[in-house]
Amino acid sequence: MINPRTILKKANLELFIWIAALLLLAFLNPDSNQVSLCPLKFLGFHYCPGCGLGRSIALLVRGRFVESFAMHPLGFFAVVMIGYRIVQLARKAL
């Protein structure tokens, strides 16, 4: 049987994680060549479908829309989806 209290705790944790992720990406410097945290690059793969997504979001937050789209075309879509999920979780928590 599912405990409603457990679901609420998970929603709050997920809500915190999504908000923290967007805040961290907002403070990310998209112009620097930082060390990659991509697990596929660590495994030796040369292509990753998500590479550039974080920088795309960082550029989008700064209002550099054309550069954001050039970095990764799905950056705007990712922000919209994460924002939608944050709203869902916030409504559920309230």
PDB file of N, CA and C in Angstrom:
ATOM      1  N   MET A   1       0.836  -1.177   0.000  1.00  0.00           N
ATOM      2  CA  MET A   1       0.000   0.000   0.000  1.00  0.00           C
ATOM      3  C   MET A   1       0.885   1.247   0.000  1.00  0.00           C
ATOM      4  N   ILE A   2       0.544   2.209  -0.825  1.00  0.00           N
ATOM      5  CA  ILE A   2       1.326   3.424  -0.956  1.00  0.00           C
ATOM      6  C   ILE A   2       0.926   4.407   0.136  1.00  0.00           C
ATOM      7  N   ASN A   3       1.930   4.904   0.835  1.00  0.00           N
ATOM      8  CA  ASN A   3       1.722   5.864   1.894  1.00  0.00           C
ATOM      9  C   ASN A   3       1.754   7.278   1.301  1.00  0.00           C
ATOM     10  N   PRO A   4       0.689   8.079   1.471  1.00  0.00           N
ATOM     11  CA  PRO A   4       0.674   9.439   0.914  1.00  0.00           C
ATOM     12  C   PRO A   4       1.798  10.321   1.438  1.00  0.00           C
ATOM     13  N   ARG A   5       2.216  10.095   2.656  1.00  0.00           N
ATOM     14  CA  ARG A   5       3.305  10.884   3.239  1.00  0.00           C
ATOM     15  C   ARG A   5       4.614  10.627   2.473  1.00  0.00           C
ATOM     16  N   THR A   6       4.840   9.386   2.068  1.00  0.00           N
ATOM     17  CA  THR A   6       6.034   9.038   1.296  1.00  0.00           C
ATOM     18  C   THR A   6       6.016   9.722  -0.060  1.00  0.00           C
ATOM     19  N   ILE A   7       4.856   9.753  -0.703  1.00  0.00           N
ATOM     20  CA  ILE A   7       4.737  10.417  -2.008  1.00  0.00           C
ATOM     21  C   ILE A   7       5.042  11.896  -1.873  1.00  0.00           C
ATOM     22  N   LEU A   8       4.531  12.539  -0.838  1.00  0.00           N
ATOM     23  CA  LEU A   8       4.768  13.965  -0.625  1.00  0.00           C
ATOM     24  C   LEU A   8       6.241  14.247  -0.376  1.00  0.00           C
ATOM     25  N   LYS A   9       6.912  13.390   0.390  1.00  0.00           N
ATOM     26  CA  LYS A   9       8.339  13.572   0.635  1.00  0.00           C
ATOM     27  C   LYS A   9       9.135  13.445  -0.651  1.00  0.00           C
ATOM     28  N   LYS A  10       8.776  12.479  -1.501  1.00  0.00           N
ATOM     29  CA  LYS A  10       9.464  12.316  -2.771  1.00  0.00           C
ATOM     30  C   LYS A  10       9.224  13.513  -3.678  1.00  0.00           C
ATOM     31  N   ALA A  11       8.013  14.027  -3.692  1.00  0.00           N
ATOM     32  CA  ALA A  11       7.706  15.188  -4.524  1.00  0.00           C
ATOM     33  C   ALA A  11       8.512  16.389  -4.073  1.00  0.00           C
ATOM     34  N   ASN A  12       8.659  16.569  -2.773  1.00  0.00           N
ATOM     35  CA  ASN A  12       9.446  17.692  -2.270  1.00  0.00           C
ATOM     36  C   ASN A  12      10.915  17.547  -2.634  1.00  0.00           C
ATOM     37  N   LEU A  13      11.451  16.345  -2.570  1.00  0.00           N
ATOM     38  CA  LEU A  13      12.831  16.111  -2.948  1.00  0.00           C
ATOM     39  C   LEU A  13      13.012  16.379  -4.440  1.00  0.00           C
ATOM     40  N   GLU A  14      12.104  15.877  -5.248  1.00  0.00           N
ATOM     41  CA  GLU A  14      12.186  16.103  -6.689  1.00  0.00           C
ATOM     42  C   GLU A  14      12.049  17.593  -7.015  1.00  0.00           C
ATOM     43  N   LEU A  15      11.160  18.262  -6.317  1.00  0.00           N
ATOM     44  CA  LEU A  15      10.975  19.697  -6.519  1.00  0.00           C
ATOM     45  C   LEU A  15      12.271  20.439  -6.203  1.00  0.00           C
ATOM     46  N   PHE A  16      12.895  20.103  -5.101  1.00  0.00           N
ATOM     47  CA  PHE A  16      14.159  20.718  -4.722  1.00  0.00           C
ATOM     48  C   PHE A  16      15.237  20.453  -5.768  1.00  0.00           C
ATOM     49  N   ILE A  17      15.305  19.228  -6.264  1.00  0.00           N
ATOM     50  CA  ILE A  17      16.329  18.862  -7.246  1.00  0.00           C
ATOM     51  C   ILE A  17      16.153  19.655  -8.541  1.00  0.00           C
ATOM     52  N   TRP A  18      14.918  19.774  -9.052  1.00  0.00           N
ATOM     53  CA  TRP A  18      14.686  20.510 -10.299  1.00  0.00           C
ATOM     54  C   TRP A  18      14.979  21.995 -10.135  1.00  0.00           C
ATOM     55  N   ILE A  19      14.589  22.570  -9.008  1.00  0.00           N
ATOM     56  CA  ILE A  19      14.870  23.993  -8.779  1.00  0.00           C
ATOM     57  C   ILE A  19      16.374  24.206  -8.647  1.00  0.00           C
ATOM     58  N   ALA A  20      17.043  23.344  -7.917  1.00  0.00           N
ATOM     59  CA  ALA A  20      18.495  23.461  -7.763  1.00  0.00           C
ATOM     60  C   ALA A  20      19.204  23.298  -9.105  1.00  0.00           C
ATOM     61  N   ALA A  21      18.738  22.383  -9.929  1.00  0.00           N
ATOM     62  CA  ALA A  21      19.353  22.170 -11.242  1.00  0.00           C
ATOM     63  C   ALA A  21      19.235  23.414 -12.111  1.00  0.00           C
ATOM     64  N   LEU A  22      18.052  24.022 -12.136  1.00  0.00           N
ATOM     65  CA  LEU A  22      17.882  25.235 -12.937  1.00  0.00           C
ATOM     66  C   LEU A  22      18.726  26.384 -12.396  1.00  0.00           C
ATOM     67  N   LEU A  23      18.809  26.497 -11.080  1.00  0.00           N
ATOM     68  CA  LEU A  23      19.639  27.553 -10.493  1.00  0.00           C
ATOM     69  C   LEU A  23      21.122  27.337 -10.801  1.00  0.00           C
ATOM     70  N   LEU A  24      21.572  26.100 -10.707  1.00  0.00           N
ATOM     71  CA  LEU A  24      22.974  25.816 -11.025  1.00  0.00           C
ATOM     72  C   LEU A  24      23.270  26.110 -12.490  1.00  0.00           C
ATOM     73  N   LEU A  25      22.354  25.761 -13.373  1.00  0.00           N
ATOM     74  CA  LEU A  25      22.546  26.049 -14.793  1.00  0.00           C
ATOM     75  C   LEU A  25      22.496  27.551 -15.063  1.00  0.00           C
ATOM     76  N   ALA A  26      21.705  28.272 -14.284  1.00  0.00           N
ATOM     77  CA  ALA A  26      21.633  29.720 -14.464  1.00  0.00           C
ATOM     78  C   ALA A  26      22.963  30.377 -14.097  1.00  0.00           C
ATOM     79  N   PHE A  27      23.685  29.808 -13.140  1.00  0.00           N
ATOM     80  CA  PHE A  27      24.966  30.375 -12.726  1.00  0.00           C
ATOM     81  C   PHE A  27      26.156  29.775 -13.472  1.00  0.00           C
ATOM     82  N   LEU A  28      25.906  28.801 -14.328  1.00  0.00           N
ATOM     83  CA  LEU A  28      26.955  28.189 -15.131  1.00  0.00           C
ATOM     84  C   LEU A  28      27.482  29.205 -16.146  1.00  0.00           C
ATOM     85  N   ASN A  29      28.771  29.267 -16.292  1.00  0.00           N
ATOM     86  CA  ASN A  29      29.374  30.149 -17.291  1.00  0.00           C
ATOM     87  C   ASN A  29      29.443  29.378 -18.610  1.00  0.00           C
ATOM     88  N   PRO A  30      28.582  29.706 -19.568  1.00  0.00           N
ATOM     89  CA  PRO A  30      28.543  28.926 -20.810  1.00  0.00           C
ATOM     90  C   PRO A  30      29.733  29.192 -21.725  1.00  0.00           C
ATOM     91  N   ASP A  31      30.518  30.220 -21.439  1.00  0.00           N
ATOM     92  CA  ASP A  31      31.638  30.568 -22.297  1.00  0.00           C
ATOM     93  C   ASP A  31      32.947  29.907 -21.888  1.00  0.00           C
ATOM     94  N   SER A  32      32.968  29.228 -20.740  1.00  0.00           N
ATOM     95  CA  SER A  32      34.209  28.593 -20.292  1.00  0.00           C
ATOM     96  C   SER A  32      34.220  27.124 -20.717  1.00  0.00           C
ATOM     97  N   ASN A  33      35.406  26.581 -20.796  1.00  0.00           N
ATOM     98  CA  ASN A  33      35.568  25.161 -21.129  1.00  0.00           C
ATOM     99  C   ASN A  33      35.795  24.386 -19.838  1.00  0.00           C
ATOM    100  N   GLN A  34      34.699  24.151 -19.126  1.00  0.00           N
ATOM    101  CA  GLN A  34      34.786  23.440 -17.861  1.00  0.00           C
ATOM    102  C   GLN A  34      34.902  21.941 -18.107  1.00  0.00           C
ATOM    103  N   VAL A  35      35.288  21.227 -17.086  1.00  0.00           N
ATOM    104  CA  VAL A  35      35.369  19.777 -17.171  1.00  0.00           C
ATOM    105  C   VAL A  35      33.964  19.224 -17.373  1.00  0.00           C
ATOM    106  N   SER A  36      33.833  18.284 -18.273  1.00  0.00           N
ATOM    107  CA  SER A  36      32.535  17.705 -18.569  1.00  0.00           C
ATOM    108  C   SER A  36      32.131  16.693 -17.503  1.00  0.00           C
ATOM    109  N   LEU A  37      30.858  16.688 -17.173  1.00  0.00           N
ATOM    110  CA  LEU A  37      30.318  15.692 -16.244  1.00  0.00           C
ATOM    111  C   LEU A  37      29.521  14.627 -16.986  1.00  0.00           C
ATOM    112  N   CYS A  38      29.664  14.575 -18.292  1.00  0.00           N
ATOM    113  CA  CYS A  38      28.893  13.655 -19.117  1.00  0.00           C
ATOM    114  C   CYS A  38      29.368  12.217 -18.899  1.00  0.00           C
ATOM    115  N   PRO A  39      28.473  11.329 -18.455  1.00  0.00           N
ATOM    116  CA  PRO A  39      28.895   9.941 -18.225  1.00  0.00           C
ATOM    117  C   PRO A  39      29.268   9.217 -19.513  1.00  0.00           C
ATOM    118  N   LEU A  40      28.666   9.609 -20.638  1.00  0.00           N
ATOM    119  CA  LEU A  40      29.019   8.955 -21.903  1.00  0.00           C
ATOM    120  C   LEU A  40      30.449   9.309 -22.322  1.00  0.00           C
ATOM    121  N   LYS A  41      30.874  10.541 -22.066  1.00  0.00           N
ATOM    122  CA  LYS A  41      32.261  10.913 -22.376  1.00  0.00           C
ATOM    123  C   LYS A  41      33.231  10.159 -21.481  1.00  0.00           C
ATOM    124  N   PHE A  42      32.846   9.928 -20.227  1.00  0.00           N
ATOM    125  CA  PHE A  42      33.698   9.159 -19.321  1.00  0.00           C
ATOM    126  C   PHE A  42      33.846   7.721 -19.792  1.00  0.00           C
ATOM    127  N   LEU A  43      32.806   7.203 -20.468  1.00  0.00           N
ATOM    128  CA  LEU A  43      32.845   5.831 -20.971  1.00  0.00           C
ATOM    129  C   LEU A  43      33.553   5.722 -22.318  1.00  0.00           C
ATOM    130  N   GLY A  44      33.956   6.858 -22.893  1.00  0.00           N
ATOM    131  CA  GLY A  44      34.714   6.836 -24.135  1.00  0.00           C
ATOM    132  C   GLY A  44      33.904   7.093 -25.396  1.00  0.00           C
ATOM    133  N   PHE A  45      32.622   7.388 -25.262  1.00  0.00           N
ATOM    134  CA  PHE A  45      31.801   7.678 -26.435  1.00  0.00           C
ATOM    135  C   PHE A  45      32.109   9.098 -26.913  1.00  0.00           C
ATOM    136  N   HIS A  46      32.115   9.283 -28.226  1.00  0.00           N
ATOM    137  CA  HIS A  46      32.409  10.605 -28.776  1.00  0.00           C
ATOM    138  C   HIS A  46      31.141  11.407 -29.034  1.00  0.00           C
ATOM    139  N   TYR A  47      30.003  10.745 -29.086  1.00  0.00           N
ATOM    140  CA  TYR A  47      28.749  11.454 -29.350  1.00  0.00           C
ATOM    141  C   TYR A  47      27.801  11.264 -28.177  1.00  0.00           C
ATOM    142  N   CYS A  48      27.219  12.358 -27.738  1.00  0.00           N
ATOM    143  CA  CYS A  48      26.216  12.324 -26.680  1.00  0.00           C
ATOM    144  C   CYS A  48      25.064  13.213 -27.121  1.00  0.00           C
ATOM    145  N   PRO A  49      23.838  12.697 -27.187  1.00  0.00           N
ATOM    146  CA  PRO A  49      22.715  13.522 -27.639  1.00  0.00           C
ATOM    147  C   PRO A  49      22.381  14.669 -26.694  1.00  0.00           C
ATOM    148  N   GLY A  50      22.845  14.618 -25.467  1.00  0.00           N
ATOM    149  CA  GLY A  50      22.538  15.678 -24.508  1.00  0.00           C
ATOM    150  C   GLY A  50      23.643  16.709 -24.353  1.00  0.00           C
ATOM    151  N   CYS A  51      24.800  16.476 -24.974  1.00  0.00           N
ATOM    152  CA  CYS A  51      25.905  17.422 -24.827  1.00  0.00           C
ATOM    153  C   CYS A  51      25.505  18.782 -25.387  1.00  0.00           C
ATOM    154  N   GLY A  52      25.784  19.788 -24.610  1.00  0.00           N
ATOM    155  CA  GLY A  52      25.435  21.148 -24.990  1.00  0.00           C
ATOM    156  C   GLY A  52      24.119  21.612 -24.405  1.00  0.00           C
ATOM    157  N   LEU A  53      23.350  20.713 -23.824  1.00  0.00           N
ATOM    158  CA  LEU A  53      22.045  21.071 -23.284  1.00  0.00           C
ATOM    159  C   LEU A  53      22.182  22.007 -22.078  1.00  0.00           C
ATOM    160  N   GLY A  54      23.105  21.723 -21.195  1.00  0.00           N
ATOM    161  CA  GLY A  54      23.314  22.580 -20.030  1.00  0.00           C
ATOM    162  C   GLY A  54      23.771  23.970 -20.431  1.00  0.00           C
ATOM    163  N   ARG A  55      24.705  24.026 -21.360  1.00  0.00           N
ATOM    164  CA  ARG A  55      25.162  25.336 -21.841  1.00  0.00           C
ATOM    165  C   ARG A  55      24.049  26.060 -22.586  1.00  0.00           C
ATOM    166  N   SER A  56      23.236  25.317 -23.304  1.00  0.00           N
ATOM    167  CA  SER A  56      22.107  25.924 -24.005  1.00  0.00           C
ATOM    168  C   SER A  56      21.149  26.580 -23.020  1.00  0.00           C
ATOM    169  N   ILE A  57      20.879  25.905 -21.916  1.00  0.00           N
ATOM    170  CA  ILE A  57      19.997  26.462 -20.887  1.00  0.00           C
ATOM    171  C   ILE A  57      20.649  27.682 -20.236  1.00  0.00           C
ATOM    172  N   ALA A  58      21.958  27.611 -19.980  1.00  0.00           N
ATOM    173  CA  ALA A  58      22.666  28.752 -19.388  1.00  0.00           C
ATOM    174  C   ALA A  58      22.618  29.966 -20.319  1.00  0.00           C
ATOM    175  N   LEU A  59      22.761  29.744 -21.608  1.00  0.00           N
ATOM    176  CA  LEU A  59      22.669  30.837 -22.575  1.00  0.00           C
ATOM    177  C   LEU A  59      21.247  31.381 -22.645  1.00  0.00           C
ATOM    178  N   LEU A  60      20.278  30.505 -22.562  1.00  0.00           N
ATOM    179  CA  LEU A  60      18.868  30.904 -22.619  1.00  0.00           C
ATOM    180  C   LEU A  60      18.510  31.796 -21.440  1.00  0.00           C
ATOM    181  N   VAL A  61      19.006  31.460 -20.263  1.00  0.00           N
ATOM    182  CA  VAL A  61      18.743  32.256 -19.062  1.00  0.00           C
ATOM    183  C   VAL A  61      19.331  33.664 -19.206  1.00  0.00           C
ATOM    184  N   ARG A  62      20.424  33.759 -19.927  1.00  0.00           N
ATOM    185  CA  ARG A  62      21.073  35.059 -20.140  1.00  0.00           C
ATOM    186  C   ARG A  62      20.471  35.846 -21.300  1.00  0.00           C
ATOM    187  N   GLY A  63      19.471  35.268 -21.971  1.00  0.00           N
ATOM    188  CA  GLY A  63      18.807  35.967 -23.067  1.00  0.00           C
ATOM    189  C   GLY A  63      19.521  35.847 -24.397  1.00  0.00           C
ATOM    190  N   ARG A  64      20.472  34.955 -24.499  1.00  0.00           N
ATOM    191  CA  ARG A  64      21.217  34.744 -25.748  1.00  0.00           C
ATOM    192  C   ARG A  64      20.552  33.601 -26.516  1.00  0.00           C
ATOM    193  N   PHE A  65      19.386  33.901 -27.076  1.00  0.00           N
ATOM    194  CA  PHE A  65      18.504  32.886 -27.648  1.00  0.00           C
ATOM    195  C   PHE A  65      19.092  32.203 -28.882  1.00  0.00           C
ATOM    196  N   VAL A  66      19.693  32.961 -29.772  1.00  0.00           N
ATOM    197  CA  VAL A  66      20.247  32.375 -31.001  1.00  0.00           C
ATOM    198  C   VAL A  66      21.408  31.449 -30.670  1.00  0.00           C
ATOM    199  N   GLU A  67      22.289  31.882 -29.767  1.00  0.00           N
ATOM    200  CA  GLU A  67      23.410  31.041 -29.353  1.00  0.00           C
ATOM    201  C   GLU A  67      22.917  29.793 -28.613  1.00  0.00           C
ATOM    202  N   SER A  68      21.865  29.966 -27.827  1.00  0.00           N
ATOM    203  CA  SER A  68      21.282  28.837 -27.107  1.00  0.00           C
ATOM    204  C   SER A  68      20.772  27.782 -28.080  1.00  0.00           C
ATOM    205  N   PHE A  69      20.061  28.222 -29.105  1.00  0.00           N
ATOM    206  CA  PHE A  69      19.533  27.279 -30.099  1.00  0.00           C
ATOM    207  C   PHE A  69      20.674  26.614 -30.870  1.00  0.00           C
ATOM    208  N   ALA A  70      21.732  27.362 -31.146  1.00  0.00           N
ATOM    209  CA  ALA A  70      22.872  26.788 -31.865  1.00  0.00           C
ATOM    210  C   ALA A  70      23.605  25.747 -31.014  1.00  0.00           C
ATOM    211  N   MET A  71      23.646  25.977 -29.708  1.00  0.00           N
ATOM    212  CA  MET A  71      24.333  25.042 -28.818  1.00  0.00           C
ATOM    213  C   MET A  71      23.576  23.712 -28.722  1.00  0.00           C
ATOM    214  N   HIS A  72      22.254  23.799 -28.559  1.00  0.00           N
ATOM    215  CA  HIS A  72      21.403  22.606 -28.535  1.00  0.00           C
ATOM    216  C   HIS A  72      19.980  23.047 -28.816  1.00  0.00           C
ATOM    217  N   PRO A  73      19.369  22.554 -29.882  1.00  0.00           N
ATOM    218  CA  PRO A  73      18.036  23.013 -30.278  1.00  0.00           C
ATOM    219  C   PRO A  73      16.933  22.734 -29.248  1.00  0.00           C
ATOM    220  N   LEU A  74      17.157  21.806 -28.345  1.00  0.00           N
ATOM    221  CA  LEU A  74      16.112  21.456 -27.382  1.00  0.00           C
ATOM    222  C   LEU A  74      16.267  22.150 -26.031  1.00  0.00           C
ATOM    223  N   GLY A  75      17.152  23.134 -25.933  1.00  0.00           N
ATOM    224  CA  GLY A  75      17.358  23.848 -24.670  1.00  0.00           C
ATOM    225  C   GLY A  75      16.095  24.534 -24.183  1.00  0.00           C
ATOM    226  N   PHE A  76      15.418  25.249 -25.068  1.00  0.00           N
ATOM    227  CA  PHE A  76      14.182  25.940 -24.695  1.00  0.00           C
ATOM    228  C   PHE A  76      13.115  24.935 -24.260  1.00  0.00           C
ATOM    229  N   PHE A  77      12.985  23.852 -25.008  1.00  0.00           N
ATOM    230  CA  PHE A  77      12.013  22.814 -24.674  1.00  0.00           C
ATOM    231  C   PHE A  77      12.311  22.206 -23.302  1.00  0.00           C
ATOM    232  N   ALA A  78      13.584  22.008 -22.998  1.00  0.00           N
ATOM    233  CA  ALA A  78      13.968  21.448 -21.695  1.00  0.00           C
ATOM    234  C   ALA A  78      13.580  22.382 -20.560  1.00  0.00           C
ATOM    235  N   VAL A  79      13.799  23.682 -20.740  1.00  0.00           N
ATOM    236  CA  VAL A  79      13.430  24.656 -19.702  1.00  0.00           C
ATOM    237  C   VAL A  79      11.919  24.666 -19.494  1.00  0.00           C
ATOM    238  N   VAL A  80      11.182  24.606 -20.594  1.00  0.00           N
ATOM    239  CA  VAL A  80       9.715  24.586 -20.491  1.00  0.00           C
ATOM    240  C   VAL A  80       9.251  23.336 -19.753  1.00  0.00           C
ATOM    241  N   MET A  81       9.800  22.190 -20.091  1.00  0.00           N
ATOM    242  CA  MET A  81       9.390  20.940 -19.446  1.00  0.00           C
ATOM    243  C   MET A  81       9.782  20.906 -17.965  1.00  0.00           C
ATOM    244  N   ILE A  82      10.984  21.371 -17.647  1.00  0.00           N
ATOM    245  CA  ILE A  82      11.404  21.404 -16.247  1.00  0.00           C
ATOM    246  C   ILE A  82      10.546  22.397 -15.468  1.00  0.00           C
ATOM    247  N   GLY A  83      10.261  23.539 -16.069  1.00  0.00           N
ATOM    248  CA  GLY A  83       9.384  24.518 -15.422  1.00  0.00           C
ATOM    249  C   GLY A  83       7.992  23.967 -15.181  1.00  0.00           C
ATOM    250  N   TYR A  84       7.470  23.247 -16.160  1.00  0.00           N
ATOM    251  CA  TYR A  84       6.154  22.620 -16.020  1.00  0.00           C
ATOM    252  C   TYR A  84       6.161  21.606 -14.876  1.00  0.00           C
ATOM    253  N   ARG A  85       7.231  20.823 -14.790  1.00  0.00           N
ATOM    254  CA  ARG A  85       7.319  19.822 -13.724  1.00  0.00           C
ATOM    255  C   ARG A  85       7.426  20.500 -12.358  1.00  0.00           C
ATOM    256  N   ILE A  86       8.152  21.602 -12.273  1.00  0.00           N
ATOM    257  CA  ILE A  86       8.266  22.344 -11.014  1.00  0.00           C
ATOM    258  C   ILE A  86       6.889  22.843 -10.581  1.00  0.00           C
ATOM    259  N   VAL A  87       6.122  23.372 -11.529  1.00  0.00           N
ATOM    260  CA  VAL A  87       4.764  23.854 -11.209  1.00  0.00           C
ATOM    261  C   VAL A  87       3.889  22.705 -10.730  1.00  0.00           C
ATOM    262  N   GLN A  88       3.965  21.562 -11.409  1.00  0.00           N
ATOM    263  CA  GLN A  88       3.191  20.381 -10.986  1.00  0.00           C
ATOM    264  C   GLN A  88       3.530  19.982  -9.562  1.00  0.00           C
ATOM    265  N   LEU A  89       4.816  19.883  -9.262  1.00  0.00           N
ATOM    266  CA  LEU A  89       5.240  19.454  -7.935  1.00  0.00           C
ATOM    267  C   LEU A  89       4.889  20.482  -6.864  1.00  0.00           C
ATOM    268  N   ALA A  90       4.992  21.759  -7.208  1.00  0.00           N
ATOM    269  CA  ALA A  90       4.644  22.817  -6.242  1.00  0.00           C
ATOM    270  C   ALA A  90       3.150  22.774  -5.930  1.00  0.00           C
ATOM    271  N   ARG A  91       2.348  22.568  -6.940  1.00  0.00           N
ATOM    272  CA  ARG A  91       0.878  22.450  -6.697  1.00  0.00           C
ATOM    273  C   ARG A  91       0.573  21.249  -5.824  1.00  0.00           C
ATOM    274  N   LYS A  92       1.257  20.167  -6.091  1.00  0.00           N
ATOM    275  CA  LYS A  92       1.029  18.944  -5.310  1.00  0.00           C
ATOM    276  C   LYS A  92       1.449  19.140  -3.855  1.00  0.00           C
ATOM    277  N   ALA A  93       2.564  19.860  -3.664  1.00  0.00           N
ATOM    278  CA  ALA A  93       3.073  20.082  -2.308  1.00  0.00           C
ATOM    279  C   ALA A  93       2.180  21.028  -1.513  1.00  0.00           C
ATOM    280  N   LEU A  94       1.534  21.943  -2.218  1.00  0.00           N
ATOM    281  CA  LEU A  94       0.664  22.895  -1.522  1.00  0.00           C
ATOM    282  C   LEU A  94      -0.699  22.278  -1.325  1.00  0.00           C
TER     283      LEU A  94
END
